[in-house]
mmCIF file of C-alpha atoms in Angstrom:
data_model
loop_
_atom_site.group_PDB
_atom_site.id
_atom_site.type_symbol
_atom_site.label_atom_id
_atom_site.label_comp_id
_atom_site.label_asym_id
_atom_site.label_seq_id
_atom_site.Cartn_x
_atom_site.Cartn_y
_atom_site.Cartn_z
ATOM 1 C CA UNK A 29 -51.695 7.321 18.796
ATOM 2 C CA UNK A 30 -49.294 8.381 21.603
ATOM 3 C CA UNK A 31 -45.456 7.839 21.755
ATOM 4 C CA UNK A 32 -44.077 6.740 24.872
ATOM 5 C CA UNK A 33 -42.014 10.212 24.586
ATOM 6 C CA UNK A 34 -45.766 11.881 24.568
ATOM 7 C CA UNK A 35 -46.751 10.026 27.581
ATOM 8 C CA UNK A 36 -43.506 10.865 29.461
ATOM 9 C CA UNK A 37 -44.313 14.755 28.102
ATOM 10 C CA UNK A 38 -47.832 14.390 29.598
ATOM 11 C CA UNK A 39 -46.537 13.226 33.308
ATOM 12 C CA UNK A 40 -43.912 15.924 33.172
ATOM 13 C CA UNK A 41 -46.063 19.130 32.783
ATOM 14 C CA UNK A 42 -49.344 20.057 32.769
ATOM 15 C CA UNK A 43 -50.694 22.508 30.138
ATOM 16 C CA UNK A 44 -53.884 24.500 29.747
ATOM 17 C CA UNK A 45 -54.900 27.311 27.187
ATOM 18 C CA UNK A 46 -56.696 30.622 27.154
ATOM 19 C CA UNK A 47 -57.124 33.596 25.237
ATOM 20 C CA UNK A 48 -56.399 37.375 27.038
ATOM 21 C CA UNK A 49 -58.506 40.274 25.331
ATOM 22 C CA UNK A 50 -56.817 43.171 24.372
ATOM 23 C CA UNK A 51 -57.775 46.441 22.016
ATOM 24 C CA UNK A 52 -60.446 46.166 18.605
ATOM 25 C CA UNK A 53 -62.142 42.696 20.136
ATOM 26 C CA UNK A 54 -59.161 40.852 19.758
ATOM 27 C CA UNK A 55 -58.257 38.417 22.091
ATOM 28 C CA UNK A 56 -54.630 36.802 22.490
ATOM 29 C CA UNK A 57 -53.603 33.112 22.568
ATOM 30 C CA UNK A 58 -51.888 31.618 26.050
ATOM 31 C CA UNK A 59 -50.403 28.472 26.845
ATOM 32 C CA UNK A 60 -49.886 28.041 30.496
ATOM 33 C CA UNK A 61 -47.398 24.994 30.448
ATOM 34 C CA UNK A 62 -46.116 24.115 34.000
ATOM 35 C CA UNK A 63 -43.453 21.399 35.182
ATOM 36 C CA UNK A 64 -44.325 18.944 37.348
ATOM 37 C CA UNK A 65 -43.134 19.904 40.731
ATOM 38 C CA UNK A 66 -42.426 23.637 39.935
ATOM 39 C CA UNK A 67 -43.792 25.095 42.966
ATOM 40 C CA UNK A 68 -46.185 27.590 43.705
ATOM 41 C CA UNK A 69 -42.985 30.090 43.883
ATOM 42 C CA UNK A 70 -41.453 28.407 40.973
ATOM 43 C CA UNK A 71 -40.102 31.314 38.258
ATOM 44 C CA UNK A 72 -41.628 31.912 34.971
ATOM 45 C CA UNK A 73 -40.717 33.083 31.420
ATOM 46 C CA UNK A 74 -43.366 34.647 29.402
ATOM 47 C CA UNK A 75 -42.175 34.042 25.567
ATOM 48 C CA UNK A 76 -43.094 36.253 22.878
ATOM 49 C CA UNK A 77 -42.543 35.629 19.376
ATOM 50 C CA UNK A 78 -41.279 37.725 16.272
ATOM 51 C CA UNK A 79 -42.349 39.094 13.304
ATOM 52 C CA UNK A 80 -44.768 37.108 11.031
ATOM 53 C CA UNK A 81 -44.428 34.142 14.073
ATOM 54 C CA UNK A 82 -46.463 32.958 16.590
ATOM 55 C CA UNK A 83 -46.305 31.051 19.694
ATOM 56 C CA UNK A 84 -45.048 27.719 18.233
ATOM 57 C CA UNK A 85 -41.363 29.190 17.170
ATOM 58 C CA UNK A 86 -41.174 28.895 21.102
ATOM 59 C CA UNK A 87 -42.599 25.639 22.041
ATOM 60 C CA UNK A 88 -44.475 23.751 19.101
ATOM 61 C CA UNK A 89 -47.378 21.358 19.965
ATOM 62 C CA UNK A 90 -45.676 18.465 19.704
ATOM 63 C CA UNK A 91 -43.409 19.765 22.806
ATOM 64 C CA UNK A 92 -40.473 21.026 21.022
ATOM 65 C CA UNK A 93 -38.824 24.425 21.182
ATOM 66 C CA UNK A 94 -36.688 26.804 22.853
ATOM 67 C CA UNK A 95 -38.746 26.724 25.910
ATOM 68 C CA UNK A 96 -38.315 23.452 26.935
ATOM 69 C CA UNK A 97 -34.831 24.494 28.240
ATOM 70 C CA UNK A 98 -36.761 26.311 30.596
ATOM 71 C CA UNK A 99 -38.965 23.605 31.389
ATOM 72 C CA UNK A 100 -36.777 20.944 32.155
ATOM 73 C CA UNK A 101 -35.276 23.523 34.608
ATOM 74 C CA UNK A 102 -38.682 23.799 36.304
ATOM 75 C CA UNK A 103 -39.656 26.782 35.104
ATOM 76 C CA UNK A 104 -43.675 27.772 33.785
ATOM 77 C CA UNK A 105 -43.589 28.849 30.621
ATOM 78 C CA UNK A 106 -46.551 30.857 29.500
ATOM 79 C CA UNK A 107 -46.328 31.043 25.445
ATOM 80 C CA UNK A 108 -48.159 33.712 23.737
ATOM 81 C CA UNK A 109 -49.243 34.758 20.218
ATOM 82 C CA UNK A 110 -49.829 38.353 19.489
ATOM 83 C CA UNK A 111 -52.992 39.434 17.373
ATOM 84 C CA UNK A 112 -53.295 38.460 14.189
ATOM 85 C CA UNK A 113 -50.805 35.123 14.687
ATOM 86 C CA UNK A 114 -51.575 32.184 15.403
ATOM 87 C CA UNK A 115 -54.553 30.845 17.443
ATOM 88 C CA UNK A 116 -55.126 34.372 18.643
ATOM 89 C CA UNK A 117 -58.793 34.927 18.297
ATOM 90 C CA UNK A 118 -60.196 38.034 15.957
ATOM 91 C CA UNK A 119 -62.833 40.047 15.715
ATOM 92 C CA UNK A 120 -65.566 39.437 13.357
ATOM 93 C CA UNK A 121 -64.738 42.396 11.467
ATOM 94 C CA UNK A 122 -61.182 41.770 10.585
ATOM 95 C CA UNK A 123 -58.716 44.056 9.486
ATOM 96 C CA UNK A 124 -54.995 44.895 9.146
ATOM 97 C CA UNK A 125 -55.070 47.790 11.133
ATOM 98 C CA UNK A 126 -52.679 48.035 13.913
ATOM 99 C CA UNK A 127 -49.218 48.933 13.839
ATOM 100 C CA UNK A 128 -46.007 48.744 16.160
ATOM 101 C CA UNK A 129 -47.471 51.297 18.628
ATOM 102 C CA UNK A 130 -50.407 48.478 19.284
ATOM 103 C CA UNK A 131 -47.957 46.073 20.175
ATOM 104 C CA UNK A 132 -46.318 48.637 22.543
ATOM 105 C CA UNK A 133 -49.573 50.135 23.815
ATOM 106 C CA UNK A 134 -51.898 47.314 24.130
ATOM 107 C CA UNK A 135 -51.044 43.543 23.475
ATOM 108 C CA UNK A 136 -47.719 43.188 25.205
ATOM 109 C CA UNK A 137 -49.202 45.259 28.443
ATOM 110 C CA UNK A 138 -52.044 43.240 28.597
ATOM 111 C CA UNK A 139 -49.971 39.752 28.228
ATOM 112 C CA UNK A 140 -47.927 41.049 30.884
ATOM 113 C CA UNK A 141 -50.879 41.941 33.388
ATOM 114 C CA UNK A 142 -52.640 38.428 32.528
ATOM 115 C CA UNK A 143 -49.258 36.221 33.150
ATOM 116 C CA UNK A 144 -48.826 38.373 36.494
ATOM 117 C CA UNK A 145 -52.348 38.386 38.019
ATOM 118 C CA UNK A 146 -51.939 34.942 38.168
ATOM 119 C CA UNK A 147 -48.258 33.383 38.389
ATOM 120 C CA UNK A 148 -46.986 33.815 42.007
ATOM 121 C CA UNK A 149 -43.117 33.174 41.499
ATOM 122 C CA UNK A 150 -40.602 35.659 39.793
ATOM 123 C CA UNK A 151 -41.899 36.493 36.460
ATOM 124 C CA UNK A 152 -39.732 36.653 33.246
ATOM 125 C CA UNK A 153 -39.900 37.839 29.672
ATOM 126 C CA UNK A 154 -38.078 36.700 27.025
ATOM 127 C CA UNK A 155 -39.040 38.334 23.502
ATOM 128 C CA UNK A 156 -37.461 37.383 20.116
ATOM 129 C CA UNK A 157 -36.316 39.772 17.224
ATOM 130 C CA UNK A 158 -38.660 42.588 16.471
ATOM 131 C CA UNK A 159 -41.277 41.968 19.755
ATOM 132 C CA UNK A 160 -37.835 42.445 21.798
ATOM 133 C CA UNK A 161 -37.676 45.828 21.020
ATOM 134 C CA UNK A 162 -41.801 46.203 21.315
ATOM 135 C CA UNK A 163 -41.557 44.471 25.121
ATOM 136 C CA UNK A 164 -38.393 46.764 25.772
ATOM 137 C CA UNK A 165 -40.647 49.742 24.517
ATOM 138 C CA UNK A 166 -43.495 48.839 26.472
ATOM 139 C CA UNK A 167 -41.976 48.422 29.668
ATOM 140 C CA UNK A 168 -40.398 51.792 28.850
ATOM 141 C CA UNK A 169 -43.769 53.826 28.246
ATOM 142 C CA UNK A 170 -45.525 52.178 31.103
ATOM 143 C CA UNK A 171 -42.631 51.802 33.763
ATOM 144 C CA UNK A 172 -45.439 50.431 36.338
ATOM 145 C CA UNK A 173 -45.362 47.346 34.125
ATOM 146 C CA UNK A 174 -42.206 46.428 35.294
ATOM 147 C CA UNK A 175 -43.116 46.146 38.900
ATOM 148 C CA UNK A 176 -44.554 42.941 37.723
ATOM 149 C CA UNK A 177 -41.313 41.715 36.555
ATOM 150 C CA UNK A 178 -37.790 40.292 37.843
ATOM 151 C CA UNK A 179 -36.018 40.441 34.805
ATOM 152 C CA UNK A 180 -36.324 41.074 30.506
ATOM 153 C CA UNK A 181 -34.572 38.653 27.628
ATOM 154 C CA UNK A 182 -34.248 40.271 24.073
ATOM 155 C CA UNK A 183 -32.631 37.749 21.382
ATOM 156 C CA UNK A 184 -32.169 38.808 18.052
ATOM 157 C CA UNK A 185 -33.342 42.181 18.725
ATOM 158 C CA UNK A 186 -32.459 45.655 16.764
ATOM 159 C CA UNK A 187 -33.961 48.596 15.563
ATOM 160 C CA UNK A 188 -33.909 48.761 11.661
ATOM 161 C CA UNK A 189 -31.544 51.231 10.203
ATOM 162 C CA UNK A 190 -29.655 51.484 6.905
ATOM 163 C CA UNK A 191 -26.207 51.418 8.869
ATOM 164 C CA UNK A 192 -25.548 47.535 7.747
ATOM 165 C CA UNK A 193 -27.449 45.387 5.706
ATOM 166 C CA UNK A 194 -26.152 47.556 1.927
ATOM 167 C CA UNK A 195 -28.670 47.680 -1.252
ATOM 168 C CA UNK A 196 -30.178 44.538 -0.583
ATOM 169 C CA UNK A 197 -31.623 45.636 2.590
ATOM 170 C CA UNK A 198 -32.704 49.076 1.599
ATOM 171 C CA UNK A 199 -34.410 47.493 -1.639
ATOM 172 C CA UNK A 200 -36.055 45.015 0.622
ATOM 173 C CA UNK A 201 -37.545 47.044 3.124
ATOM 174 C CA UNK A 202 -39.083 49.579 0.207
ATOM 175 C CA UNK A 203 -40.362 46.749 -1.369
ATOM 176 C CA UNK A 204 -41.952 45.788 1.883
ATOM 177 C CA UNK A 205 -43.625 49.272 2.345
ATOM 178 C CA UNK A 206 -44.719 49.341 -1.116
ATOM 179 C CA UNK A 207 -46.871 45.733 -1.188
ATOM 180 C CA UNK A 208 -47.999 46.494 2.164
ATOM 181 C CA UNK A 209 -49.513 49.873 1.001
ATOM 182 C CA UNK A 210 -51.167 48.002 -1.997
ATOM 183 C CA UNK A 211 -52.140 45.186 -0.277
ATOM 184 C CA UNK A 212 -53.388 46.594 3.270
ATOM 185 C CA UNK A 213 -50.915 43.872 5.113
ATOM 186 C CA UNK A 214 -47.446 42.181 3.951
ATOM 187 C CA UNK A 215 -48.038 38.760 2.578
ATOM 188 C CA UNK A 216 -45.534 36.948 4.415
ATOM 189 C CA UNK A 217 -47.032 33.389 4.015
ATOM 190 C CA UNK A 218 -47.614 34.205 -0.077
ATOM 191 C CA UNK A 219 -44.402 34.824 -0.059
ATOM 192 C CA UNK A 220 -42.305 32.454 2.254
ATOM 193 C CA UNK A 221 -41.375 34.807 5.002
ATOM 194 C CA UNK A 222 -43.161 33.460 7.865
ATOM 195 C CA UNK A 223 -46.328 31.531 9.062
ATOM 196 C CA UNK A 224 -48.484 34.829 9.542
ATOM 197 C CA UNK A 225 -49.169 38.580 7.722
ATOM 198 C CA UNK A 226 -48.193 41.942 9.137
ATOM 199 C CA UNK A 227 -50.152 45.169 8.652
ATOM 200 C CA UNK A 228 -48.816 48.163 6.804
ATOM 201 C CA UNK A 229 -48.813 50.022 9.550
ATOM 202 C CA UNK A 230 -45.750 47.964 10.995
ATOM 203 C CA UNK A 231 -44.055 48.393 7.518
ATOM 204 C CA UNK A 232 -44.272 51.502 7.210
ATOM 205 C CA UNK A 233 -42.871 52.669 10.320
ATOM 206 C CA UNK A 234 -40.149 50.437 9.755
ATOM 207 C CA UNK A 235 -39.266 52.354 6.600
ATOM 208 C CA UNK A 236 -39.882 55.325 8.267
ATOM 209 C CA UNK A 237 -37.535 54.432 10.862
ATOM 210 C CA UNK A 238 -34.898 53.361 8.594
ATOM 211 C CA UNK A 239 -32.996 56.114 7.034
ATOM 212 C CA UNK A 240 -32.040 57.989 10.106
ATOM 213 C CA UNK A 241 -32.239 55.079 12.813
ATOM 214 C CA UNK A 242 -35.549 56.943 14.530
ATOM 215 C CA UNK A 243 -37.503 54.645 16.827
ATOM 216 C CA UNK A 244 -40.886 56.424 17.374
ATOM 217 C CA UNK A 245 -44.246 56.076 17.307
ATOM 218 C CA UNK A 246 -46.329 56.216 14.015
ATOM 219 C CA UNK A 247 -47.687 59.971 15.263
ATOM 220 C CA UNK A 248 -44.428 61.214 16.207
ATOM 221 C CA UNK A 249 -45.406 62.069 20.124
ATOM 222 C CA UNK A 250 -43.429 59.161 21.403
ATOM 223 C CA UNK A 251 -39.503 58.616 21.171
ATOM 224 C CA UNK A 252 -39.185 54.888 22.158
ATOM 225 C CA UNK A 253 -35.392 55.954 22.374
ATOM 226 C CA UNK A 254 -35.987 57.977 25.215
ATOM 227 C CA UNK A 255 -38.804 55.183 26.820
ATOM 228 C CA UNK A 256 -36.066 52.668 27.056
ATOM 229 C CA UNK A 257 -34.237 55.078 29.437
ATOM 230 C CA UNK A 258 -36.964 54.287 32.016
ATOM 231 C CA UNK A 259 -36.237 50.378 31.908
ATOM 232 C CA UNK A 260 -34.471 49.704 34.840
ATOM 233 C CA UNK A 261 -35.103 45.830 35.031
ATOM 234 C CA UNK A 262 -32.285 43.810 34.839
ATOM 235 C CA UNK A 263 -31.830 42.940 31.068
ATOM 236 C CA UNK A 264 -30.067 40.462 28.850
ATOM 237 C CA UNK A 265 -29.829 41.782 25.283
ATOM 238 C CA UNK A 266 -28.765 38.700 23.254
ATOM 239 C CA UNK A 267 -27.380 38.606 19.579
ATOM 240 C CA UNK A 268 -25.482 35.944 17.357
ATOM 241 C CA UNK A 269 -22.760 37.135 15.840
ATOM 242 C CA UNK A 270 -23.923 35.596 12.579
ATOM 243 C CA UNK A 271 -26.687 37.568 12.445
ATOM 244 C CA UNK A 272 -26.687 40.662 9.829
ATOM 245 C CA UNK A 273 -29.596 41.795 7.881
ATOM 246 C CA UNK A 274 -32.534 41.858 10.137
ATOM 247 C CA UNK A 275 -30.345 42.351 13.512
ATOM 248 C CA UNK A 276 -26.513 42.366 13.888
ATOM 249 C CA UNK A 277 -24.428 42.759 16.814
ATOM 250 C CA UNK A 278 -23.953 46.575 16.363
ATOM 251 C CA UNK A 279 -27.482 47.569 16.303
ATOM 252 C CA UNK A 280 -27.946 45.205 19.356
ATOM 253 C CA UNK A 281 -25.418 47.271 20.855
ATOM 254 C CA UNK A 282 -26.935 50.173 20.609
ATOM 255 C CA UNK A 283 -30.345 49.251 22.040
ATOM 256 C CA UNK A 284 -28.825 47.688 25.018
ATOM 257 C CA UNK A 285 -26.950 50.962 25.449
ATOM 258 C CA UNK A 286 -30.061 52.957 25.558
ATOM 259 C CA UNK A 287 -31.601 50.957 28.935
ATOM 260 C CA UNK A 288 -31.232 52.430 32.122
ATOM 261 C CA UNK A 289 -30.857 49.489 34.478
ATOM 262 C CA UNK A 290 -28.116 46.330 35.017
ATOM 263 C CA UNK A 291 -28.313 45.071 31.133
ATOM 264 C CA UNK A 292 -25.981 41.725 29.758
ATOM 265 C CA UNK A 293 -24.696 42.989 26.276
ATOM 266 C CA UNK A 294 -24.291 39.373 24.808
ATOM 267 C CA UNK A 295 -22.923 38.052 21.508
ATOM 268 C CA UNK A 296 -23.394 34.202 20.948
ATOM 269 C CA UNK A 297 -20.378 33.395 18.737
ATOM 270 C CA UNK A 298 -17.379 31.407 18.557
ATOM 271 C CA UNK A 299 -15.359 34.441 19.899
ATOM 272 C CA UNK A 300 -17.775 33.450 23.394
ATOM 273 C CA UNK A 301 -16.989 29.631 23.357
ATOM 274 C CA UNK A 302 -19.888 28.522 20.900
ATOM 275 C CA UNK A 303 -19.163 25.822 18.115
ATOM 276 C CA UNK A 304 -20.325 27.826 15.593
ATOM 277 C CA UNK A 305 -21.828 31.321 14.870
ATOM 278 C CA UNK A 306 -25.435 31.753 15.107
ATOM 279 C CA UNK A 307 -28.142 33.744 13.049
ATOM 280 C CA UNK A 308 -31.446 35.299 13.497
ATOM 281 C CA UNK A 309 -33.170 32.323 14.442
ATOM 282 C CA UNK A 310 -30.616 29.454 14.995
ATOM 283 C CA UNK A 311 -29.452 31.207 17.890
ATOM 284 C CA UNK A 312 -32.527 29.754 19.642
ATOM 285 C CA UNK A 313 -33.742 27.135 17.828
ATOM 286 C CA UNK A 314 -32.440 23.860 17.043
ATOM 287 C CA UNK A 315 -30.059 21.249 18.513
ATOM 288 C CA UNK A 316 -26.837 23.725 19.281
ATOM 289 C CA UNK A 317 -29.023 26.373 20.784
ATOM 290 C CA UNK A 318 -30.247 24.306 23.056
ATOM 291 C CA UNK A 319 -26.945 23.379 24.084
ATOM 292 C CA UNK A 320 -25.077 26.057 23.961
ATOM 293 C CA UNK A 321 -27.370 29.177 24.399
ATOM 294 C CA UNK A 322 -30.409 28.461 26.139
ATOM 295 C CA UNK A 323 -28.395 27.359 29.040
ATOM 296 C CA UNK A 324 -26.887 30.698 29.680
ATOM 297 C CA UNK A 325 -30.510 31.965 29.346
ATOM 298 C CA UNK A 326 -31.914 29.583 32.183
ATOM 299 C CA UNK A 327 -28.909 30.076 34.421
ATOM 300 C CA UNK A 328 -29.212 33.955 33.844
ATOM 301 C CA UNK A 329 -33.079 33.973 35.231
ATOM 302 C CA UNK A 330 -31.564 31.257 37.746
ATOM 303 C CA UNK A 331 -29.341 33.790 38.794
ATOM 304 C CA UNK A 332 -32.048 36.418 39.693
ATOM 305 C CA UNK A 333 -34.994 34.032 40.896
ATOM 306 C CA UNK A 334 -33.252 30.947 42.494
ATOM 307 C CA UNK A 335 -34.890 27.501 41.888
ATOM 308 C CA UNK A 336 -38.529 27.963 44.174
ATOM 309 C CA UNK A 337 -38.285 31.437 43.704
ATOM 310 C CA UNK A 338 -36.749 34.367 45.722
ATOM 311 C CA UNK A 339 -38.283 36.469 48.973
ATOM 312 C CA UNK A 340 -38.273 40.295 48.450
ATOM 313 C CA UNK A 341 -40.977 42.413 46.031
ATOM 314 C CA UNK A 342 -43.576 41.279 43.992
ATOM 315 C CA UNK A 343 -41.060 40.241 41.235
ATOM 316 C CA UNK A 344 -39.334 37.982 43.400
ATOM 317 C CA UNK A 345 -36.080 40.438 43.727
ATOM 318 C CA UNK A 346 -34.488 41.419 46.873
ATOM 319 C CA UNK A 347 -33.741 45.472 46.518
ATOM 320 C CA UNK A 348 -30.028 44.732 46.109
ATOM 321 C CA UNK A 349 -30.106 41.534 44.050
ATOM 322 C CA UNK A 350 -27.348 42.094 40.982
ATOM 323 C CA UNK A 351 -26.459 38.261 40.811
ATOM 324 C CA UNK A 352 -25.243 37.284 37.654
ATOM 325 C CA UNK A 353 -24.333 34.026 36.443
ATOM 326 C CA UNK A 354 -20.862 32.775 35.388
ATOM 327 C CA UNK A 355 -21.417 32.240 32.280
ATOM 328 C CA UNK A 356 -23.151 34.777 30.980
ATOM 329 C CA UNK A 357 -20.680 36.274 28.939
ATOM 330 C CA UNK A 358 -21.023 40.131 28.698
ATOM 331 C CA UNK A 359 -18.925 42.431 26.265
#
């Protein structure tokens, strides 16, 4: 039985579905969910989830989530799931056998190309925790992809290392490698880490990463490092200030250092006129985030790609756009 909240929902937006093939027969979950009177040239935010997530830690099917900030701003929001999560279709010979480089090399490429072929206004991405580095990555070892783009949102982003985090994390993370290796995938939902499994694969190069801070790919022929160089989209690199063992603000730091175009270095904290001091994933979910954080969000991509959308390129930029919002506080 409907709500008259779901009814109001319904005449607000309209919403369709559809899957976008990528590598090994899978093919990736989409939720095209427009505002009613966007506008053909209306900006949009493609959101892509975190480890062991899926598309519903944005924007859950009763409505709810981090994207409706963007929404209710008149913004499409397309909502993804990556293989292996959520509705995200699979082959019929299943396995646990892709790794961070797939990520990188195939599903967030192909997201991006689907979203773009079709959406006519500025285009946004905003990626949480660990798929903020993978988009960053991406964009960095196909720069092309970012002709499709006006802008890039990491929050709670960092490349694992052992510089914070102590015993606990070190212990974790071998842990992680280990049961992954006997397993064929991390158990995540056996053991109350998230909705959905990772591969080994992932783990492993996490671990690998880990002791001296690398970031490369599984083979060693690619220093994601020296790919984010080539990102030269304007960038907000978000972080709470509460958040220590799988990001912190440090680490953050760092990987907003290593892009090579107009990035926001942000920490979401008291010290920058929040009521409190978010984590890894209150920073964007729940009631305070959606008072106090997605707004700087919105009015960042407002900033770039005014309500409608903006003349210039393809990505709705003019060539010497640097607008950035009040707000936004950068350190």
């Amino acid at each position: 039985m409907s709500t008259a909240g779901d009814q109001d929902r319904e005449a607000r937006i309209a919403e369709t579905e559809r899957w976008v093939p990528t590598s090994g027969g899978h093919e990736l979950h989409l939720r095209e969910v427009r505002p009613a009177g966007g506008g053909e040239r209306a900006p949009g935010v493609l959101f892509l989830p975190g480890l062991f997530s899926d598309g519903g830690f944005f924007l859950g099917r009763s409505g709810q989530g981090p994207a409706t900030a963007f929404l209710d701003e008149g913004i499409t929001a397309y909502v993804a799931s990556l293989r292996g999560h959520g509705p995200s279709r699979r082959p019929q010979r299943f396995a646990y056998d892709w790794n961070f480089d797939t990520y990188v090399r195939h599903d967030i490429p192909d997201l991006i190309r689907a979203v773009s072929a079709t959406h006519t206004g500025p285009l946004f991405v905003l990626a949480h925790s660990m798929v903020g580095y993978a988009a960053l990555a991406a964009l960095g070892v196909e720069p092309d992809l970012q002709k499709r783009l006006a802008g890039v949102i990491t929050v709670s982003s960092a490349v694992n290392d052992y510089s914070d985090g102590g015993l606990s994390k070190r212990a974790q993370m071998t842990f992680s490698s280990v049961i992954s290796r006997i397993l064929g995938r991390f158990p995540a939902r056996a053991l109350k880490q998230g909705r959905w499994d990772e591969p080994a694969g992932l783990m492993r190069q996490f671990t690998d990463w880990a002791p001296s801070g690398a970031f490369r790919s599984a083979d060693g022929r690619t220093d994601y490092w020296q790919a984010l160089g080539r990102v030269t989209l304007p960038a907000v690199v978000g972080i709470g200030a509460g958040d220590s063992f799988h990001a912190s603000p440090a680490r953050a730091r760092k990987l907003a250092d290593h892009l090579g175009g107009p990035t926001e270095f942000t920490v979401f904290g008291r010290e920058t006129g929040l009521s409190w001091d978010p984590g890894h994933v209150d920073v964007l979910r729940g009631t305070r985030a959606q008072e106090q954080v997605l707004p700087k969000l919105v009015a960042w991509t407002r900033g770039i790609a005014p309500r409608g959308g903006a003349t210039g390129d393809a990505a709705g930029r003019t060539p010497d756009d640097t607008t950035k919002p009040d707000d936004m506080t950068k350190e």
